[in-house]
Short mmCIF file of C-alpha atoms (C1' of nucleotides) in Angstrom, two decimals:
data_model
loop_
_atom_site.label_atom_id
_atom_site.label_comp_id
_atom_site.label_asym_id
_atom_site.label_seq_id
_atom_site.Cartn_x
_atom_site.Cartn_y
_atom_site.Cartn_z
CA UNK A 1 69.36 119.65 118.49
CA UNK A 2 69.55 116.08 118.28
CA UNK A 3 72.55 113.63 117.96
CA UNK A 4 73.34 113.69 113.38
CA UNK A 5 73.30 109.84 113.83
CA UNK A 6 72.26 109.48 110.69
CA UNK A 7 72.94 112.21 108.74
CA UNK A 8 74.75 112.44 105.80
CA UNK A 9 78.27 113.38 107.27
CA UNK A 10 77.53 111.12 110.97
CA UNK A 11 80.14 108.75 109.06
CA UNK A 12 83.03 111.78 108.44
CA UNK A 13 82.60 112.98 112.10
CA UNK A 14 83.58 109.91 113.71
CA UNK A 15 87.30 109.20 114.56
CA UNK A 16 87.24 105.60 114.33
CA UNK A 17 85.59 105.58 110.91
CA UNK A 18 88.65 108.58 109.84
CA UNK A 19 91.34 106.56 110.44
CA UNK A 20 90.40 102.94 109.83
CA UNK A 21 89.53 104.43 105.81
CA UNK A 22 92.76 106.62 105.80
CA UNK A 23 94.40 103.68 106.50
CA UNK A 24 92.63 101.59 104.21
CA UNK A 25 93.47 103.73 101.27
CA UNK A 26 97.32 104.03 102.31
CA UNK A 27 97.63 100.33 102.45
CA UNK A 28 96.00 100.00 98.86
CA UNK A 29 98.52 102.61 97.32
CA UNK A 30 101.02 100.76 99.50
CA UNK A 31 100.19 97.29 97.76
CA UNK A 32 100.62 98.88 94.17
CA UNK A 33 103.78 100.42 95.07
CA UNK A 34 105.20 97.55 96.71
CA UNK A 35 103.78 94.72 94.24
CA UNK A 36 106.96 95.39 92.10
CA UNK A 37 109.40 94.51 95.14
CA UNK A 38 107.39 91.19 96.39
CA UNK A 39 106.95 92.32 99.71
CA UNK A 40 103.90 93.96 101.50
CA UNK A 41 103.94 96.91 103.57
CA UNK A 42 103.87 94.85 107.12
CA UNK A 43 107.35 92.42 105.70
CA UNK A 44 108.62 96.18 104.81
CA UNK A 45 108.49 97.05 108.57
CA UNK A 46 109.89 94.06 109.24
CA UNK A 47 112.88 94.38 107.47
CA UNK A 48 113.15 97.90 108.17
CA UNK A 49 113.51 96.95 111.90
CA UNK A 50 115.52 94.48 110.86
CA UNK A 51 118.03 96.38 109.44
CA UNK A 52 118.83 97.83 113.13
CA UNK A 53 122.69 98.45 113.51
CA UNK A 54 123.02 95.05 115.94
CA UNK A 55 120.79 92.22 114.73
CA UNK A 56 118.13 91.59 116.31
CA UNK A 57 116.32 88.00 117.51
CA UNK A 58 112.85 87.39 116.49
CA UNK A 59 111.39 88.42 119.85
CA UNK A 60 113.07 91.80 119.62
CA UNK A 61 111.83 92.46 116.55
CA UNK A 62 108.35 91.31 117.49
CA UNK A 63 108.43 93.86 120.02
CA UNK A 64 109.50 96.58 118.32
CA UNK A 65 106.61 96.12 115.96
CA UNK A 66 104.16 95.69 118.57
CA UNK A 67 103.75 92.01 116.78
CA UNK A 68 103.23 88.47 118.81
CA UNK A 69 106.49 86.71 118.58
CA UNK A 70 104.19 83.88 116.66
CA UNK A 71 103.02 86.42 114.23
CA UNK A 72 106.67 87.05 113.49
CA UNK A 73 107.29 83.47 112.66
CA UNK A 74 105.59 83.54 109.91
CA UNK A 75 106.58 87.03 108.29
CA UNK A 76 110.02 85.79 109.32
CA UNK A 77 108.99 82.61 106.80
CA UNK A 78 108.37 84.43 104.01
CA UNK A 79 111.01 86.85 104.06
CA UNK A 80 113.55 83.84 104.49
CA UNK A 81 112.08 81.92 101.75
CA UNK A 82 112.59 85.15 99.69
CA UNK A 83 116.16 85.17 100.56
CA UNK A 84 116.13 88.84 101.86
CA UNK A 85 116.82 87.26 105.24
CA UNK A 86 118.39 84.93 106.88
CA UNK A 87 118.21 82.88 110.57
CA UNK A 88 121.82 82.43 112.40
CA UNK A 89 121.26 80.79 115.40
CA UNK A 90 123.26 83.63 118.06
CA UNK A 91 126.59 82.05 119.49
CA UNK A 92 125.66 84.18 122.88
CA UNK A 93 122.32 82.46 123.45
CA UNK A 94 121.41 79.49 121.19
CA UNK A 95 117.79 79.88 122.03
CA UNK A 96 117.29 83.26 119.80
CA UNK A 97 117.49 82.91 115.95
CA UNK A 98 119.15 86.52 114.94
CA UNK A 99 117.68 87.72 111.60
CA UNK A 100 120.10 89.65 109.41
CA UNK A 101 119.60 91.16 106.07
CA UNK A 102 120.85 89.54 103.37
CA UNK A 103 122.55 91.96 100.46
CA UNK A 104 119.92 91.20 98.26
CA UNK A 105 117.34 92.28 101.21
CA UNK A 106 119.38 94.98 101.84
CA UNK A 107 118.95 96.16 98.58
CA UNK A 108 115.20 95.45 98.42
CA UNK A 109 114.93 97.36 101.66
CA UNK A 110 116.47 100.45 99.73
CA UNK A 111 114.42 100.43 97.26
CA UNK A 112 111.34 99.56 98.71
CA UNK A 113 111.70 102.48 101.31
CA UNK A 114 112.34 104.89 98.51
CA UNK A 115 108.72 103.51 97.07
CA UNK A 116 107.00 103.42 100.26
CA UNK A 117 108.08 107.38 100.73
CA UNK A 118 106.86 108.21 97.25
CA UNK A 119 103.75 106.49 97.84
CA UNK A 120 103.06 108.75 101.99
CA UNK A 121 103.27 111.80 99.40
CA UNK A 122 101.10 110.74 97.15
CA UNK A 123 99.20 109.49 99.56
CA UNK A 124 99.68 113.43 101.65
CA UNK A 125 98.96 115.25 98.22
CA UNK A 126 95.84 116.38 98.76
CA UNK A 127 96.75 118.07 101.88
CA UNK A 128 99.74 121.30 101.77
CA UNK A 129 102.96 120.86 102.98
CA UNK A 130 102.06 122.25 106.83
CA UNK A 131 99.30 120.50 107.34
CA UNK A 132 100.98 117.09 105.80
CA UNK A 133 103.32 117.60 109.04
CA UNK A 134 100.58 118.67 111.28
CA UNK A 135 98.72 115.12 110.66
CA UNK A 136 102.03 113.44 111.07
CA UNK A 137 103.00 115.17 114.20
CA UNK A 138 99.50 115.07 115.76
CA UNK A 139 99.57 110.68 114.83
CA UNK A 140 103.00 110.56 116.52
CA UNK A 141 101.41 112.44 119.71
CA UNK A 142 98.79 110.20 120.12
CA UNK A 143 100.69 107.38 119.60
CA UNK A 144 103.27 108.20 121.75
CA UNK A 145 100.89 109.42 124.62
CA UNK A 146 100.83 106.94 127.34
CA UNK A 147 98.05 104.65 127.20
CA UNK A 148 95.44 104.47 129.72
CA UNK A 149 96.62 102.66 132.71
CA UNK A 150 100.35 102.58 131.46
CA UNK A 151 102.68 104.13 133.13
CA UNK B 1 123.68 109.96 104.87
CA UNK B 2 121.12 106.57 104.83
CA UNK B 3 117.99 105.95 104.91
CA UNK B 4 116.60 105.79 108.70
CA UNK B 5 115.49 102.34 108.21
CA UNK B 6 116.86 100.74 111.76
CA UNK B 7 116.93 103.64 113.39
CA UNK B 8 114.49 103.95 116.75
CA UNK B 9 112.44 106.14 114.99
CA UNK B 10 112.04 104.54 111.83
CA UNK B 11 108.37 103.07 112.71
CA UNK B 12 107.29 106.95 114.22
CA UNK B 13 107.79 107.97 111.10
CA UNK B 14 106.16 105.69 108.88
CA UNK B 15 102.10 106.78 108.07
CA UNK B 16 101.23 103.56 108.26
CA UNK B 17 102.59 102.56 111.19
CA UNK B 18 100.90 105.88 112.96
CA UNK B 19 97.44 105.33 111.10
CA UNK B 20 97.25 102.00 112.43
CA UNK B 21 98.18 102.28 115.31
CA UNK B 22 96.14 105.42 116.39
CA UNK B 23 93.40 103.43 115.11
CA UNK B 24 94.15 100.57 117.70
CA UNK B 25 94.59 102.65 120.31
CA UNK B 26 91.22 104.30 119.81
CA UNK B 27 89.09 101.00 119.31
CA UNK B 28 90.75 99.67 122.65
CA UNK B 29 89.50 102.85 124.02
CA UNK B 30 85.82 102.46 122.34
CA UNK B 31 85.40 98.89 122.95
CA UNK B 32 85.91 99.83 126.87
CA UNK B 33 83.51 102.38 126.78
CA UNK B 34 80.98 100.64 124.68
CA UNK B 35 81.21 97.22 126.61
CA UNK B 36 78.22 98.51 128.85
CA UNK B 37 76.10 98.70 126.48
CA UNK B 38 76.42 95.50 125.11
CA UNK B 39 77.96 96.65 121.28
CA UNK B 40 81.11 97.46 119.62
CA UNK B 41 82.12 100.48 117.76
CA UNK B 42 81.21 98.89 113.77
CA UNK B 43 77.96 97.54 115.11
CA UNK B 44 77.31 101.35 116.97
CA UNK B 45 78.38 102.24 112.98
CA UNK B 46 76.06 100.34 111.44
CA UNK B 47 73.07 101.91 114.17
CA UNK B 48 73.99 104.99 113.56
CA UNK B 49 73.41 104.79 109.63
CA UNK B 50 70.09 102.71 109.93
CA UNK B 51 69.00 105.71 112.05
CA UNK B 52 68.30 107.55 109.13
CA UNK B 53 65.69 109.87 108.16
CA UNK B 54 64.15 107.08 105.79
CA UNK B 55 64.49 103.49 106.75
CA UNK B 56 67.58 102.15 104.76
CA UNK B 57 67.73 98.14 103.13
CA UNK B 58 70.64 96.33 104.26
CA UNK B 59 72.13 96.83 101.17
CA UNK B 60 71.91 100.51 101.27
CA UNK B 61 73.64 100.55 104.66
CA UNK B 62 76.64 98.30 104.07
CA UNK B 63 77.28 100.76 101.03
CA UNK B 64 77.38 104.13 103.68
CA UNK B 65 79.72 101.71 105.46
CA UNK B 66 81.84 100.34 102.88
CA UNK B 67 81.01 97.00 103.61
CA UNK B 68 80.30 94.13 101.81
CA UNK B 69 76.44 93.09 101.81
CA UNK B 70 77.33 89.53 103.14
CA UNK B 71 79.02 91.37 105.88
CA UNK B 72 75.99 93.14 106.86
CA UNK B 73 73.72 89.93 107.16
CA UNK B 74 76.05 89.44 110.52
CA UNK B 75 76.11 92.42 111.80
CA UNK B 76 72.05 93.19 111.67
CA UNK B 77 71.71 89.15 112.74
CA UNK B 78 73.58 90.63 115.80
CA UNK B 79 71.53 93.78 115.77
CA UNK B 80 68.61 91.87 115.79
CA UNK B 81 69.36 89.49 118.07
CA UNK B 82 69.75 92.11 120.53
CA UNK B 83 66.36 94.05 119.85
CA UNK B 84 67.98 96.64 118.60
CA UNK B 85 67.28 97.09 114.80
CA UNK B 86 63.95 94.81 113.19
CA UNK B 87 64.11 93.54 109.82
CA UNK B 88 61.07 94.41 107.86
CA UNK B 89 59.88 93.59 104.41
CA UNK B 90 59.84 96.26 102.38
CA UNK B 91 56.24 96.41 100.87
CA UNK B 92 57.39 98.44 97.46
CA UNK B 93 60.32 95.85 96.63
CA UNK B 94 59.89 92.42 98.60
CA UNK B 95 63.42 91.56 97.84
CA UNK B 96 64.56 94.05 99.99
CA UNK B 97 64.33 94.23 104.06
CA UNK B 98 64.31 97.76 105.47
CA UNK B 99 65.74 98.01 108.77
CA UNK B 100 64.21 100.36 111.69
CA UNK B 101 65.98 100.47 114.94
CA UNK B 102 63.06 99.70 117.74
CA UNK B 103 62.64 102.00 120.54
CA UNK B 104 65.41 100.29 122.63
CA UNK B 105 67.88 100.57 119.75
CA UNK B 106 67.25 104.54 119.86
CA UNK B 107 67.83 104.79 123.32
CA UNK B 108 70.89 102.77 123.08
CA UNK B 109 72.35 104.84 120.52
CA UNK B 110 71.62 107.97 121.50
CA UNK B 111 73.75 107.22 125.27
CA UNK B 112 76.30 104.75 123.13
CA UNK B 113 77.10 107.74 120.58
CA UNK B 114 77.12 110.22 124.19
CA UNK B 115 80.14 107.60 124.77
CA UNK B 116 81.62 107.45 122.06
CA UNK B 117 82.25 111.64 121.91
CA UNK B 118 83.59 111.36 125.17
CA UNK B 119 86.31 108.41 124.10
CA UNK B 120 87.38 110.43 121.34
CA UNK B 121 87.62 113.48 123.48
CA UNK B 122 89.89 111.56 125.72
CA UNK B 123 91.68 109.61 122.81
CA UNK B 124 92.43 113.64 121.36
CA UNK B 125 93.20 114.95 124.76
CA UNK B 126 97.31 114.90 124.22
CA UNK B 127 96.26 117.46 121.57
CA UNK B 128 95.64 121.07 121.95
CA UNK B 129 91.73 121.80 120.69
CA UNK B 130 92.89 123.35 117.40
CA UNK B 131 95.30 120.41 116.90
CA UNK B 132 92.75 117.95 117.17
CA UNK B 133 90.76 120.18 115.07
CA UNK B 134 93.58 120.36 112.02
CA UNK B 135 93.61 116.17 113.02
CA UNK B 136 90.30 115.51 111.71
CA UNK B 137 89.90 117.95 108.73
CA UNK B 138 93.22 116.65 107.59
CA UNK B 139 91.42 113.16 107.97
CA UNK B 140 88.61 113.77 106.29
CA UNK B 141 90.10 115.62 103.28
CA UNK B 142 92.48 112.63 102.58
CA UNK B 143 89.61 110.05 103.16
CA UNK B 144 87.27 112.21 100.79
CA UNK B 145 89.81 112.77 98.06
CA UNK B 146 89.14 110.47 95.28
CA UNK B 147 90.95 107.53 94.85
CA UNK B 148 93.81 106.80 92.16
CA UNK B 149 91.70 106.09 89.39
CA UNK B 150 88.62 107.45 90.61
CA UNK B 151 86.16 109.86 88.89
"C1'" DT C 1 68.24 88.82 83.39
"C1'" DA C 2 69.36 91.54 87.38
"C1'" DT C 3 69.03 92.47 92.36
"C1'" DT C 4 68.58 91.41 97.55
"C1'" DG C 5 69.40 88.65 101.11
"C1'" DT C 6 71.47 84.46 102.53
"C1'" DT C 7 74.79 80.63 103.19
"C1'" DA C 8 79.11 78.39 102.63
"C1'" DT C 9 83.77 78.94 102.09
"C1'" DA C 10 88.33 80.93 102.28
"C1'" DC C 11 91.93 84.09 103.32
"C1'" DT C 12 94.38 87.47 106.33
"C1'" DC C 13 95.71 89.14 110.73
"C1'" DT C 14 95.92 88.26 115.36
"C1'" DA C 15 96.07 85.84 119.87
"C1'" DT C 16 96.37 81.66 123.08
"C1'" DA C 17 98.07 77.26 124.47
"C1'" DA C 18 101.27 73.71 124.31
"C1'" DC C 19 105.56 71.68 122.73
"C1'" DT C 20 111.09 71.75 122.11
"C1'" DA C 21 115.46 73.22 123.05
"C1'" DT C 22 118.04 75.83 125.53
"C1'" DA C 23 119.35 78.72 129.66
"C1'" DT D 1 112.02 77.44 136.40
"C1'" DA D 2 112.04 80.69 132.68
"C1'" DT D 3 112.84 82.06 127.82
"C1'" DA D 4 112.94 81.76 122.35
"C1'" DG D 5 111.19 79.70 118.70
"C1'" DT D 6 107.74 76.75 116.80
"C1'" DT D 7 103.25 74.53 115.81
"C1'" DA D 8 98.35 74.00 116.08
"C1'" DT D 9 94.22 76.16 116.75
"C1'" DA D 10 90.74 79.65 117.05
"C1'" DG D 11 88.73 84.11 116.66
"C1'" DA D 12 87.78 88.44 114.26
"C1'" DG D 13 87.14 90.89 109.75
"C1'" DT D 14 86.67 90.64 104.95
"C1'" DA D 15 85.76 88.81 100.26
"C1'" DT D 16 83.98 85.52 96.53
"C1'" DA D 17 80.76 82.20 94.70
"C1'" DA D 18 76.44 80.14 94.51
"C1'" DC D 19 71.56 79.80 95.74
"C1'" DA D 20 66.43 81.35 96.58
"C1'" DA D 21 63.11 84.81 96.24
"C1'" DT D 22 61.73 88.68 93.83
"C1'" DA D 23 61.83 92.32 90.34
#
DNA sequence: TATTGTTATACTCTATAACTATA
DNA sequence: TATAGTTATAGAGTATAACAATA
């Protein structure tokens, strides 16, 4: 039997194609959910990482995120000109800009995350309970597996 | 007790963060695999579709795909300019081109697909078989349910 | 008028290189 | 010398608008 290139469902087999559209449609629910707040889902991460008991510099965060530390210069942009953040320049090493929440970000962050969890189950609906956890812990495997050639 | 924003886990839990990042992972993965034969995992997509039992336009493809039909012209100019797919005028609506992959563009699907299995078999290895089973029904029942909105 | 393919254009996300100020 | 932040630039991937050929 040959290859099902081609067939109706050779799109639904393939991995790739899975998870690029489950992704797709999360980040669209995402957007709608967190339109309201003024933030998208990627400054969310950002100032969830943010929010870290000590603050962190822009490089920290960057890796954390798995972001080029130029990349972060421009979320870190946006979120400052939305006052939900703010640069200090660290009195240990005046190269690093540490990146605290402001309260108002603070708050945003709260509510935001409250949102973004509201949207994953809506999101996870069509799917029971088990096998919502299932996905997730099966993601977190793969992602946490080491990578080829890593160590 | 707070929400784990900050916390080290507070990215390993977030969907999107795992979707996405899976999904890099695997397209490293692919594009290693697929560099020897000269094509990357969309255009090895976009092969696999125009392999199908009738001879689809380019509009008709970049609708299996979810892509935009501008976004197609590239992708078969590519194609094409690797013998791979032909463009044909359709002789029942001239407007239209019908695509055919040529002989080469069988063979190279038919051992680029062989390498793709394998990549996702190693990308899923970190899972047992019937947890990278769950994985992809999971996948496709969230990527198949219809959309907020939807009919 | 509507549709298909095409081109031009723009916007987002990402990465690389080079500059500055600090260490 | 090396590091943190910044800027400029370029490359994917995607989308919108407008045009030519055809229906």
């Amino acid at each position: 039997m040959p290859i099902s290139a081609g067939e109706p469902d050779a799109l639904s087999a393939r991995l790739g194609y899975l998870l690029k559209h489950a992704q797709l449609r999360l980040a669209g629910l995402s957007a709608e959910a967190l339109a309201p707040f003024g933030i998208n889902g990627r400054e969310l991460a950002v100032l969830a990482v943010l929010a870290a008991r000590e603050p962190l510099s822009q490089l920290e965060a960057a890796g954390r995120l798995g972001l080029d530390r130029t990349t972060m210069v421009a979320l870190i942009d946006s979120l400052e000109a939305k006052k939900l953040v703010e640069r200090l320049r660290s009195p240990h090493d005046r190269r690093k800009n540490i990146v605290p929440l402001t309260a108002y970000g603070q708050d945003c962050l709260r509510r935001a995350e409250q949102a973004r969890l509201e949207t994953e189950q809506r999101f996870l609906a069509p799917l029971s309970r088990q096998d919502a956890d299932h996905l997730v812990r099966a993601l977190q495997a793969l992602v946490a597996a080491p990578q080829d050639g890593e160590d």
